[in-house]
PDB file of C-alpha atoms in Angstrom:
ATOM      1  CA  UNK F   1      71.228 111.432  83.893  1.00  0.00           C
ATOM      2  CA  UNK F   2      72.920 108.223  85.126  1.00  0.00           C
ATOM      3  CA  UNK F   3      71.939 106.313  88.173  1.00  0.00           C
ATOM      4  CA  UNK F   4      73.404 108.277  91.095  1.00  0.00           C
ATOM      5  CA  UNK F   5      73.635 108.305  94.876  1.00  0.00           C
ATOM      6  CA  UNK F   6      74.065 111.603  96.752  1.00  0.00           C
ATOM      7  CA  UNK F   7      75.039 111.440 100.504  1.00  0.00           C
ATOM      8  CA  UNK F   8      72.933 113.781 102.648  1.00  0.00           C
ATOM      9  CA  UNK F   9      74.341 112.662 105.955  1.00  0.00           C
ATOM     10  CA  UNK F  10      76.093 109.755 107.763  1.00  0.00           C
ATOM     11  CA  UNK F  11      76.317 110.682 111.400  1.00  0.00           C
ATOM     12  CA  UNK F  12      75.278 108.432 114.262  1.00  0.00           C
ATOM     13  CA  UNK F  13      73.454 108.519 116.626  1.00  0.00           C
ATOM     14  CA  UNK F  14      72.955 112.367 116.418  1.00  0.00           C
ATOM     15  CA  UNK F  15      73.781 114.987 113.795  1.00  0.00           C
ATOM     16  CA  UNK F  16      77.027 116.770 113.991  1.00  0.00           C
ATOM     17  CA  UNK F  17      78.073 120.172 112.573  1.00  0.00           C
ATOM     18  CA  UNK F  18      78.247 119.672 108.788  1.00  0.00           C
ATOM     19  CA  UNK F  19      76.989 116.088 108.996  1.00  0.00           C
ATOM     20  CA  UNK F  20      73.404 115.161 109.486  1.00  0.00           C
ATOM     21  CA  UNK F  21      72.322 111.632 110.415  1.00  0.00           C
ATOM     22  CA  UNK F  22      71.738 108.956 107.841  1.00  0.00           C
ATOM     23  CA  UNK F  23      70.075 109.977 104.599  1.00  0.00           C
ATOM     24  CA  UNK F  24      70.707 109.493 100.872  1.00  0.00           C
ATOM     25  CA  UNK F  25      69.193 110.500  97.654  1.00  0.00           C
ATOM     26  CA  UNK F  26      68.853 107.960  94.815  1.00  0.00           C
ATOM     27  CA  UNK F  27      68.342 109.451  91.367  1.00  0.00           C
ATOM     28  CA  UNK F  28      68.015 108.395  87.834  1.00  0.00           C
ATOM     29  CA  UNK F  29      66.836 110.477  84.798  1.00  0.00           C
ATOM     30  CA  UNK F  30      63.241 110.227  85.774  1.00  0.00           C
ATOM     31  CA  UNK F  31      63.052 109.144  89.439  1.00  0.00           C
ATOM     32  CA  UNK F  32      64.148 110.449  92.827  1.00  0.00           C
ATOM     33  CA  UNK F  33      63.935 108.508  96.116  1.00  0.00           C
ATOM     34  CA  UNK F  34      64.918 109.724  99.558  1.00  0.00           C
ATOM     35  CA  UNK F  35      66.484 106.754 101.441  1.00  0.00           C
ATOM     36  CA  UNK F  36      66.385 107.189 105.236  1.00  0.00           C
ATOM     37  CA  UNK F  37      65.481 110.555 106.771  1.00  0.00           C
ATOM     38  CA  UNK F  38      67.801 111.050 109.658  1.00  0.00           C
ATOM     39  CA  UNK F  39      67.875 114.496 111.499  1.00  0.00           C
ATOM     40  CA  UNK F  40      69.178 117.223 109.272  1.00  0.00           C
ATOM     41  CA  UNK F  41      68.806 115.454 105.999  1.00  0.00           C
ATOM     42  CA  UNK F  42      65.582 117.280 104.928  1.00  0.00           C
ATOM     43  CA  UNK F  43      67.624 120.476 104.707  1.00  0.00           C
ATOM     44  CA  UNK F  44      70.404 118.858 102.748  1.00  0.00           C
ATOM     45  CA  UNK F  45      67.910 117.193 100.384  1.00  0.00           C
ATOM     46  CA  UNK F  46      66.727 120.633  99.303  1.00  0.00           C
ATOM     47  CA  UNK F  47      70.248 121.327  97.894  1.00  0.00           C
ATOM     48  CA  UNK F  48      69.580 118.632  95.252  1.00  0.00           C
ATOM     49  CA  UNK F  49      65.875 118.063  94.827  1.00  0.00           C
ATOM     50  CA  UNK F  50      62.510 119.538  95.724  1.00  0.00           C
ATOM     51  CA  UNK F  51      60.959 117.604  98.584  1.00  0.00           C
ATOM     52  CA  UNK F  52      57.505 117.734  97.147  1.00  0.00           C
ATOM     53  CA  UNK F  53      58.578 116.303  93.881  1.00  0.00           C
ATOM     54  CA  UNK F  54      60.087 113.060  95.312  1.00  0.00           C
ATOM     55  CA  UNK F  55      58.774 109.896  93.857  1.00  0.00           C
ATOM     56  CA  UNK F  56      59.122 108.055  97.084  1.00  0.00           C
ATOM     57  CA  UNK F  57      60.718 107.893 100.519  1.00  0.00           C
ATOM     58  CA  UNK F  58      62.207 104.616 101.834  1.00  0.00           C
ATOM     59  CA  UNK F  59      63.017 104.113 105.574  1.00  0.00           C
ATOM     60  CA  UNK F  60      65.100 101.220 106.829  1.00  0.00           C
ATOM     61  CA  UNK F  61      63.801 101.202 110.448  1.00  0.00           C
ATOM     62  CA  UNK F  62      62.249 103.526 112.983  1.00  0.00           C
ATOM     63  CA  UNK F  63      65.226 104.626 115.039  1.00  0.00           C
ATOM     64  CA  UNK F  64      65.365 108.392 115.203  1.00  0.00           C
ATOM     65  CA  UNK F  65      68.715 108.748 113.453  1.00  0.00           C
ATOM     66  CA  UNK F  66      67.113 107.198 110.394  1.00  0.00           C
ATOM     67  CA  UNK F  67      63.589 108.469 110.386  1.00  0.00           C
ATOM     68  CA  UNK F  68      63.080 111.654 112.530  1.00  0.00           C
ATOM     69  CA  UNK F  69      63.142 114.163 109.661  1.00  0.00           C
ATOM     70  CA  UNK F  70      59.739 112.550 108.478  1.00  0.00           C
ATOM     71  CA  UNK F  71      58.232 114.781 111.088  1.00  0.00           C
ATOM     72  CA  UNK F  72      59.235 118.204 109.682  1.00  0.00           C
ATOM     73  CA  UNK F  73      58.746 116.659 106.174  1.00  0.00           C
ATOM     74  CA  UNK F  74      55.007 116.082 107.146  1.00  0.00           C
ATOM     75  CA  UNK F  75      54.558 119.731 108.192  1.00  0.00           C
ATOM     76  CA  UNK F  76      56.450 120.896 105.081  1.00  0.00           C
ATOM     77  CA  UNK F  77      54.121 118.975 102.749  1.00  0.00           C
ATOM     78  CA  UNK F  78      50.862 120.103 104.363  1.00  0.00           C
ATOM     79  CA  UNK F  79      51.445 123.471 106.005  1.00  0.00           C
ATOM     80  CA  UNK F  80      54.178 125.297 104.068  1.00  0.00           C
ATOM     81  CA  UNK F  81      55.219 126.132 100.534  1.00  0.00           C
ATOM     82  CA  UNK F  82      55.599 122.643  99.298  1.00  0.00           C
ATOM     83  CA  UNK F  83      52.945 121.533  96.792  1.00  0.00           C
ATOM     84  CA  UNK F  84      52.850 117.744  96.315  1.00  0.00           C
ATOM     85  CA  UNK F  85      50.318 116.611  93.773  1.00  0.00           C
ATOM     86  CA  UNK F  86      49.317 113.699  96.021  1.00  0.00           C
ATOM     87  CA  UNK F  87      50.601 112.041  99.180  1.00  0.00           C
ATOM     88  CA  UNK F  88      54.226 110.989  98.809  1.00  0.00           C
ATOM     89  CA  UNK F  89      54.700 107.151  98.716  1.00  0.00           C
ATOM     90  CA  UNK F  90      56.388 106.174 101.927  1.00  0.00           C
ATOM     91  CA  UNK F  91      57.949 102.678 102.335  1.00  0.00           C
ATOM     92  CA  UNK F  92      59.008 101.666 105.783  1.00  0.00           C
ATOM     93  CA  UNK F  93      58.802  98.991 108.528  1.00  0.00           C
ATOM     94  CA  UNK F  94      55.400  97.925 110.027  1.00  0.00           C
ATOM     95  CA  UNK F  95      54.052 100.508 112.598  1.00  0.00           C
ATOM     96  CA  UNK F  96      55.920 103.456 111.049  1.00  0.00           C
ATOM     97  CA  UNK F  97      52.608 105.365 110.371  1.00  0.00           C
ATOM     98  CA  UNK F  98      51.488 104.818 113.927  1.00  0.00           C
ATOM     99  CA  UNK F  99      54.676 106.117 115.427  1.00  0.00           C
ATOM    100  CA  UNK F 100      54.411 109.323 113.278  1.00  0.00           C
ATOM    101  CA  UNK F 101      50.833 109.807 114.312  1.00  0.00           C
ATOM    102  CA  UNK F 102      51.699 109.339 117.977  1.00  0.00           C
ATOM    103  CA  UNK F 103      54.315 112.063 117.814  1.00  0.00           C
ATOM    104  CA  UNK F 104      52.119 114.375 115.745  1.00  0.00           C
ATOM    105  CA  UNK F 105      49.075 113.993 117.995  1.00  0.00           C
ATOM    106  CA  UNK F 106      47.616 117.194 119.267  1.00  0.00           C
ATOM    107  CA  UNK F 107      44.305 118.996 119.618  1.00  0.00           C
ATOM    108  CA  UNK F 108      43.219 117.443 116.301  1.00  0.00           C
ATOM    109  CA  UNK F 109      44.223 114.284 114.549  1.00  0.00           C
ATOM    110  CA  UNK F 110      47.190 114.343 112.235  1.00  0.00           C
ATOM    111  CA  UNK F 111      46.855 111.253 110.144  1.00  0.00           C
ATOM    112  CA  UNK F 112      50.039 110.072 108.313  1.00  0.00           C
ATOM    113  CA  UNK F 113      47.869 109.467 105.257  1.00  0.00           C
ATOM    114  CA  UNK F 114      47.394 113.228 104.797  1.00  0.00           C
ATOM    115  CA  UNK F 115      50.970 113.550 103.655  1.00  0.00           C
ATOM    116  CA  UNK F 116      52.083 110.074 102.891  1.00  0.00           C
ATOM    117  CA  UNK F 117      50.876 106.999 100.921  1.00  0.00           C
ATOM    118  CA  UNK F 118      52.247 104.426 103.442  1.00  0.00           C
ATOM    119  CA  UNK F 119      53.406 100.991 102.367  1.00  0.00           C
ATOM    120  CA  UNK F 120      54.752  98.523 105.018  1.00  0.00           C
ATOM    121  CA  UNK F 121      57.778  96.554 104.190  1.00  0.00           C
ATOM    122  CA  UNK F 122      58.324  92.888 104.460  1.00  0.00           C
ATOM    123  CA  UNK F 123      61.178  90.567 103.605  1.00  0.00           C
ATOM    124  CA  UNK F 124      61.298  90.406  99.820  1.00  0.00           C
ATOM    125  CA  UNK F 125      59.040  93.570  99.358  1.00  0.00           C
ATOM    126  CA  UNK F 126      59.451  94.756  95.758  1.00  0.00           C
ATOM    127  CA  UNK F 127      58.181  98.225  94.485  1.00  0.00           C
ATOM    128  CA  UNK F 128      58.402  99.667  91.022  1.00  0.00           C
ATOM    129  CA  UNK F 129      59.041 103.517  91.545  1.00  0.00           C
ATOM    130  CA  UNK F 130      59.429 105.227  88.238  1.00  0.00           C
ATOM    131  CA  UNK F 131      62.339 103.588  86.427  1.00  0.00           C
ATOM    132  CA  UNK F 132      63.802 102.091  89.644  1.00  0.00           C
ATOM    133  CA  UNK F 133      63.009  98.717  91.236  1.00  0.00           C
ATOM    134  CA  UNK F 134      63.358  98.613  95.052  1.00  0.00           C
ATOM    135  CA  UNK F 135      63.672  95.293  96.819  1.00  0.00           C
ATOM    136  CA  UNK F 136      63.777  95.262 100.569  1.00  0.00           C
ATOM    137  CA  UNK F 137      65.248  92.464 102.672  1.00  0.00           C
ATOM    138  CA  UNK F 138      64.734  91.998 106.368  1.00  0.00           C
ATOM    139  CA  UNK F 139      68.058  92.395 108.380  1.00  0.00           C
ATOM    140  CA  UNK F 140      69.237  91.885 111.975  1.00  0.00           C
ATOM    141  CA  UNK F 141      68.917  94.975 114.102  1.00  0.00           C
ATOM    142  CA  UNK F 142      66.882  93.948 117.101  1.00  0.00           C
ATOM    143  CA  UNK F 143      63.650  95.409 115.718  1.00  0.00           C
ATOM    144  CA  UNK F 144      62.009  95.367 112.277  1.00  0.00           C
ATOM    145  CA  UNK F 145      64.698  96.625 109.956  1.00  0.00           C
ATOM    146  CA  UNK F 146      65.424  96.416 106.321  1.00  0.00           C
ATOM    147  CA  UNK F 147      68.252  96.661 103.678  1.00  0.00           C
ATOM    148  CA  UNK F 148      67.586  97.922 100.225  1.00  0.00           C
ATOM    149  CA  UNK F 149      68.622  96.675  96.719  1.00  0.00           C
ATOM    150  CA  UNK F 150      67.741  99.126  94.060  1.00  0.00           C
ATOM    151  CA  UNK F 151      68.106  98.477  90.324  1.00  0.00           C
ATOM    152  CA  UNK F 152      68.075 100.766  87.249  1.00  0.00           C
ATOM    153  CA  UNK F 153      68.465  98.869  83.974  1.00  0.00           C
ATOM    154  CA  UNK F 154      71.605  96.882  84.667  1.00  0.00           C
ATOM    155  CA  UNK F 155      72.977  99.005  87.431  1.00  0.00           C
ATOM    156  CA  UNK F 156      72.552  97.844  91.079  1.00  0.00           C
ATOM    157  CA  UNK F 157      72.777  99.841  94.381  1.00  0.00           C
ATOM    158  CA  UNK F 158      72.699  98.108  97.778  1.00  0.00           C
ATOM    159  CA  UNK F 159      72.244  99.548 101.194  1.00  0.00           C
ATOM    160  CA  UNK F 160      72.606  97.750 104.448  1.00  0.00           C
ATOM    161  CA  UNK F 161      70.471  99.970 106.684  1.00  0.00           C
ATOM    162  CA  UNK F 162      71.540  99.206 110.223  1.00  0.00           C
ATOM    163  CA  UNK F 163      72.372  95.572 110.717  1.00  0.00           C
ATOM    164  CA  UNK F 164      74.612  92.890 112.138  1.00  0.00           C
ATOM    165  CA  UNK F 165      76.096  90.378 109.759  1.00  0.00           C
ATOM    166  CA  UNK F 166      73.462  88.144 108.257  1.00  0.00           C
ATOM    167  CA  UNK F 167      72.693  86.161 105.073  1.00  0.00           C
ATOM    168  CA  UNK F 168      70.381  88.954 103.859  1.00  0.00           C
ATOM    169  CA  UNK F 169      73.306  91.412 103.968  1.00  0.00           C
ATOM    170  CA  UNK F 170      75.384  89.105 101.757  1.00  0.00           C
ATOM    171  CA  UNK F 171      72.434  88.715  99.327  1.00  0.00           C
ATOM    172  CA  UNK F 172      71.879  92.616  99.104  1.00  0.00           C
ATOM    173  CA  UNK F 173      75.585  93.092  98.322  1.00  0.00           C
ATOM    174  CA  UNK F 174      75.891  90.322  95.776  1.00  0.00           C
ATOM    175  CA  UNK F 175      76.935  91.819  92.400  1.00  0.00           C
ATOM    176  CA  UNK F 176      76.049  95.408  93.319  1.00  0.00           C
ATOM    177  CA  UNK F 177      77.843  98.114  91.515  1.00  0.00           C
ATOM    178  CA  UNK F 178      77.914 100.130  94.748  1.00  0.00           C
ATOM    179  CA  UNK F 179      77.339  98.738  98.232  1.00  0.00           C
ATOM    180  CA  UNK F 180      76.756 101.215 100.947  1.00  0.00           C
ATOM    181  CA  UNK F 181      77.308  99.573 104.364  1.00  0.00           C
ATOM    182  CA  UNK F 182      77.164 100.884 107.909  1.00  0.00           C
ATOM    183  CA  UNK F 183      80.214 100.449 110.154  1.00  0.00           C
ATOM    184  CA  UNK F 184      78.729 101.632 113.561  1.00  0.00           C
ATOM    185  CA  UNK F 185      80.618  99.060 115.636  1.00  0.00           C
ATOM    186  CA  UNK F 186      80.203  95.274 116.263  1.00  0.00           C
ATOM    187  CA  UNK F 187      77.888  92.820 117.904  1.00  0.00           C
ATOM    188  CA  UNK F 188      74.689  91.301 116.871  1.00  0.00           C
ATOM    189  CA  UNK F 189      72.979  94.589 115.628  1.00  0.00           C
ATOM    190  CA  UNK F 190      75.689  96.484 113.848  1.00  0.00           C
ATOM    191  CA  UNK F 191      78.540  95.796 111.405  1.00  0.00           C
ATOM    192  CA  UNK F 192      82.281  96.284 112.197  1.00  0.00           C
ATOM    193  CA  UNK F 193      84.488  97.624 109.422  1.00  0.00           C
ATOM    194  CA  UNK F 194      85.538  93.998 108.940  1.00  0.00           C
ATOM    195  CA  UNK F 195      81.970  92.756 108.685  1.00  0.00           C
ATOM    196  CA  UNK F 196      81.307  95.462 106.054  1.00  0.00           C
ATOM    197  CA  UNK F 197      84.363  94.410 104.087  1.00  0.00           C
ATOM    198  CA  UNK F 198      83.364  90.723 104.176  1.00  0.00           C
ATOM    199  CA  UNK F 199      79.945  91.393 102.734  1.00  0.00           C
ATOM    200  CA  UNK F 200      81.459  94.095 100.439  1.00  0.00           C
ATOM    201  CA  UNK F 201      83.647  91.511  98.725  1.00  0.00           C
ATOM    202  CA  UNK F 202      80.454  90.432  96.940  1.00  0.00           C
ATOM    203  CA  UNK F 203      80.037  93.877  95.320  1.00  0.00           C
ATOM    204  CA  UNK F 204      82.083  95.760  92.797  1.00  0.00           C
ATOM    205  CA  UNK F 205      82.514  98.754  95.129  1.00  0.00           C
ATOM    206  CA  UNK F 206      82.114  99.164  98.905  1.00  0.00           C
ATOM    207  CA  UNK F 207      81.418 102.454 100.546  1.00  0.00           C
ATOM    208  CA  UNK F 208      81.238 102.808 104.357  1.00  0.00           C
ATOM    209  CA  UNK F 209      78.695 104.897 106.169  1.00  0.00           C
ATOM    210  CA  UNK F 210      77.235 105.574 109.668  1.00  0.00           C
ATOM    211  CA  UNK F 211      80.688 104.910 111.205  1.00  0.00           C
ATOM    212  CA  UNK F 212      80.463 104.834 115.115  1.00  0.00           C
ATOM    213  CA  UNK F 213      82.403 107.313 117.163  1.00  0.00           C
ATOM    214  CA  UNK F 214      84.295 104.510 118.946  1.00  0.00           C
ATOM    215  CA  UNK F 215      85.806 103.564 115.606  1.00  0.00           C
ATOM    216  CA  UNK F 216      86.186 106.858 113.573  1.00  0.00           C
ATOM    217  CA  UNK F 217      86.320 107.264 109.848  1.00  0.00           C
ATOM    218  CA  UNK F 218      90.119 106.990 109.436  1.00  0.00           C
ATOM    219  CA  UNK F 219      90.303 103.717 111.381  1.00  0.00           C
ATOM    220  CA  UNK F 220      87.199 102.302 109.702  1.00  0.00           C
ATOM    221  CA  UNK F 221      88.635 102.954 106.151  1.00  0.00           C
ATOM    222  CA  UNK F 222      91.873 101.383 107.155  1.00  0.00           C
ATOM    223  CA  UNK F 223      90.232  98.227 108.684  1.00  0.00           C
ATOM    224  CA  UNK F 224      87.814  97.714 105.816  1.00  0.00           C
ATOM    225  CA  UNK F 225      90.147  98.961 103.144  1.00  0.00           C
ATOM    226  CA  UNK F 226      87.286 101.101 101.702  1.00  0.00           C
ATOM    227  CA  UNK F 227      86.283 104.665 101.302  1.00  0.00           C
ATOM    228  CA  UNK F 228      83.860 106.348 103.777  1.00  0.00           C
ATOM    229  CA  UNK F 229      80.980 108.327 102.504  1.00  0.00           C
ATOM    230  CA  UNK F 230      81.001 112.038 103.138  1.00  0.00           C
ATOM    231  CA  UNK F 231      78.007 114.474 103.070  1.00  0.00           C
ATOM    232  CA  UNK F 232      77.563 116.179  99.741  1.00  0.00           C
ATOM    233  CA  UNK F 233      79.288 113.432  97.710  1.00  0.00           C
ATOM    234  CA  UNK F 234      77.713 112.046  94.711  1.00  0.00           C
ATOM    235  CA  UNK F 235      78.503 108.517  93.195  1.00  0.00           C
ATOM    236  CA  UNK F 236      77.667 107.065  89.884  1.00  0.00           C
ATOM    237  CA  UNK F 237      76.218 103.489  90.105  1.00  0.00           C
ATOM    238  CA  UNK F 238      77.278 101.253  87.292  1.00  0.00           C
TER     239      UNK F 238
END
């Protein structure tokens, strides 16, 4: 199997019929990583891979449209028919485990560590997951947030997460075979289609995602001169 990206959902800031929020599946022959877990993406993930057999989950930031499906995933891993061999490695911003535990709090404790082996990201964080190398870069989103650069042999995938234009975004995109960049709008905390296109010139291929409703996918594609990711699509990363 080659290095591939499957789009689980791209909607913002809430899921739409046929389109969950942000979520993607990165796969090589031996490794599978769920990148962002927006509402609705856990269901779509199951079309492509068993959730209990993931090698890791990587979360860009704690906004609900990128992380909320960690909550039903917790229940699936511990209280349903999923059978993980050990807690699933979970990479995310500082405080992610505390946020999960606050939501899950009830009559008895529900520690995140029961389902997840939590690793907090920092700028330059590097993790070897199977035959993939994941490098995280801090980006500009008004709270702790990260973009991702994933490598498999000589193939490079880059993902903006949610961010405004910044040096880290350019570094992530530089030389990537596929650069997946948000185009939610403009301003200090999001990219416009033009911002995505500017960073995308550093990559071999730009793919837009997380397009804001004030822009729309047709307009975003025209303004960035790039394709827009659609749920269910799979792309080979070279």
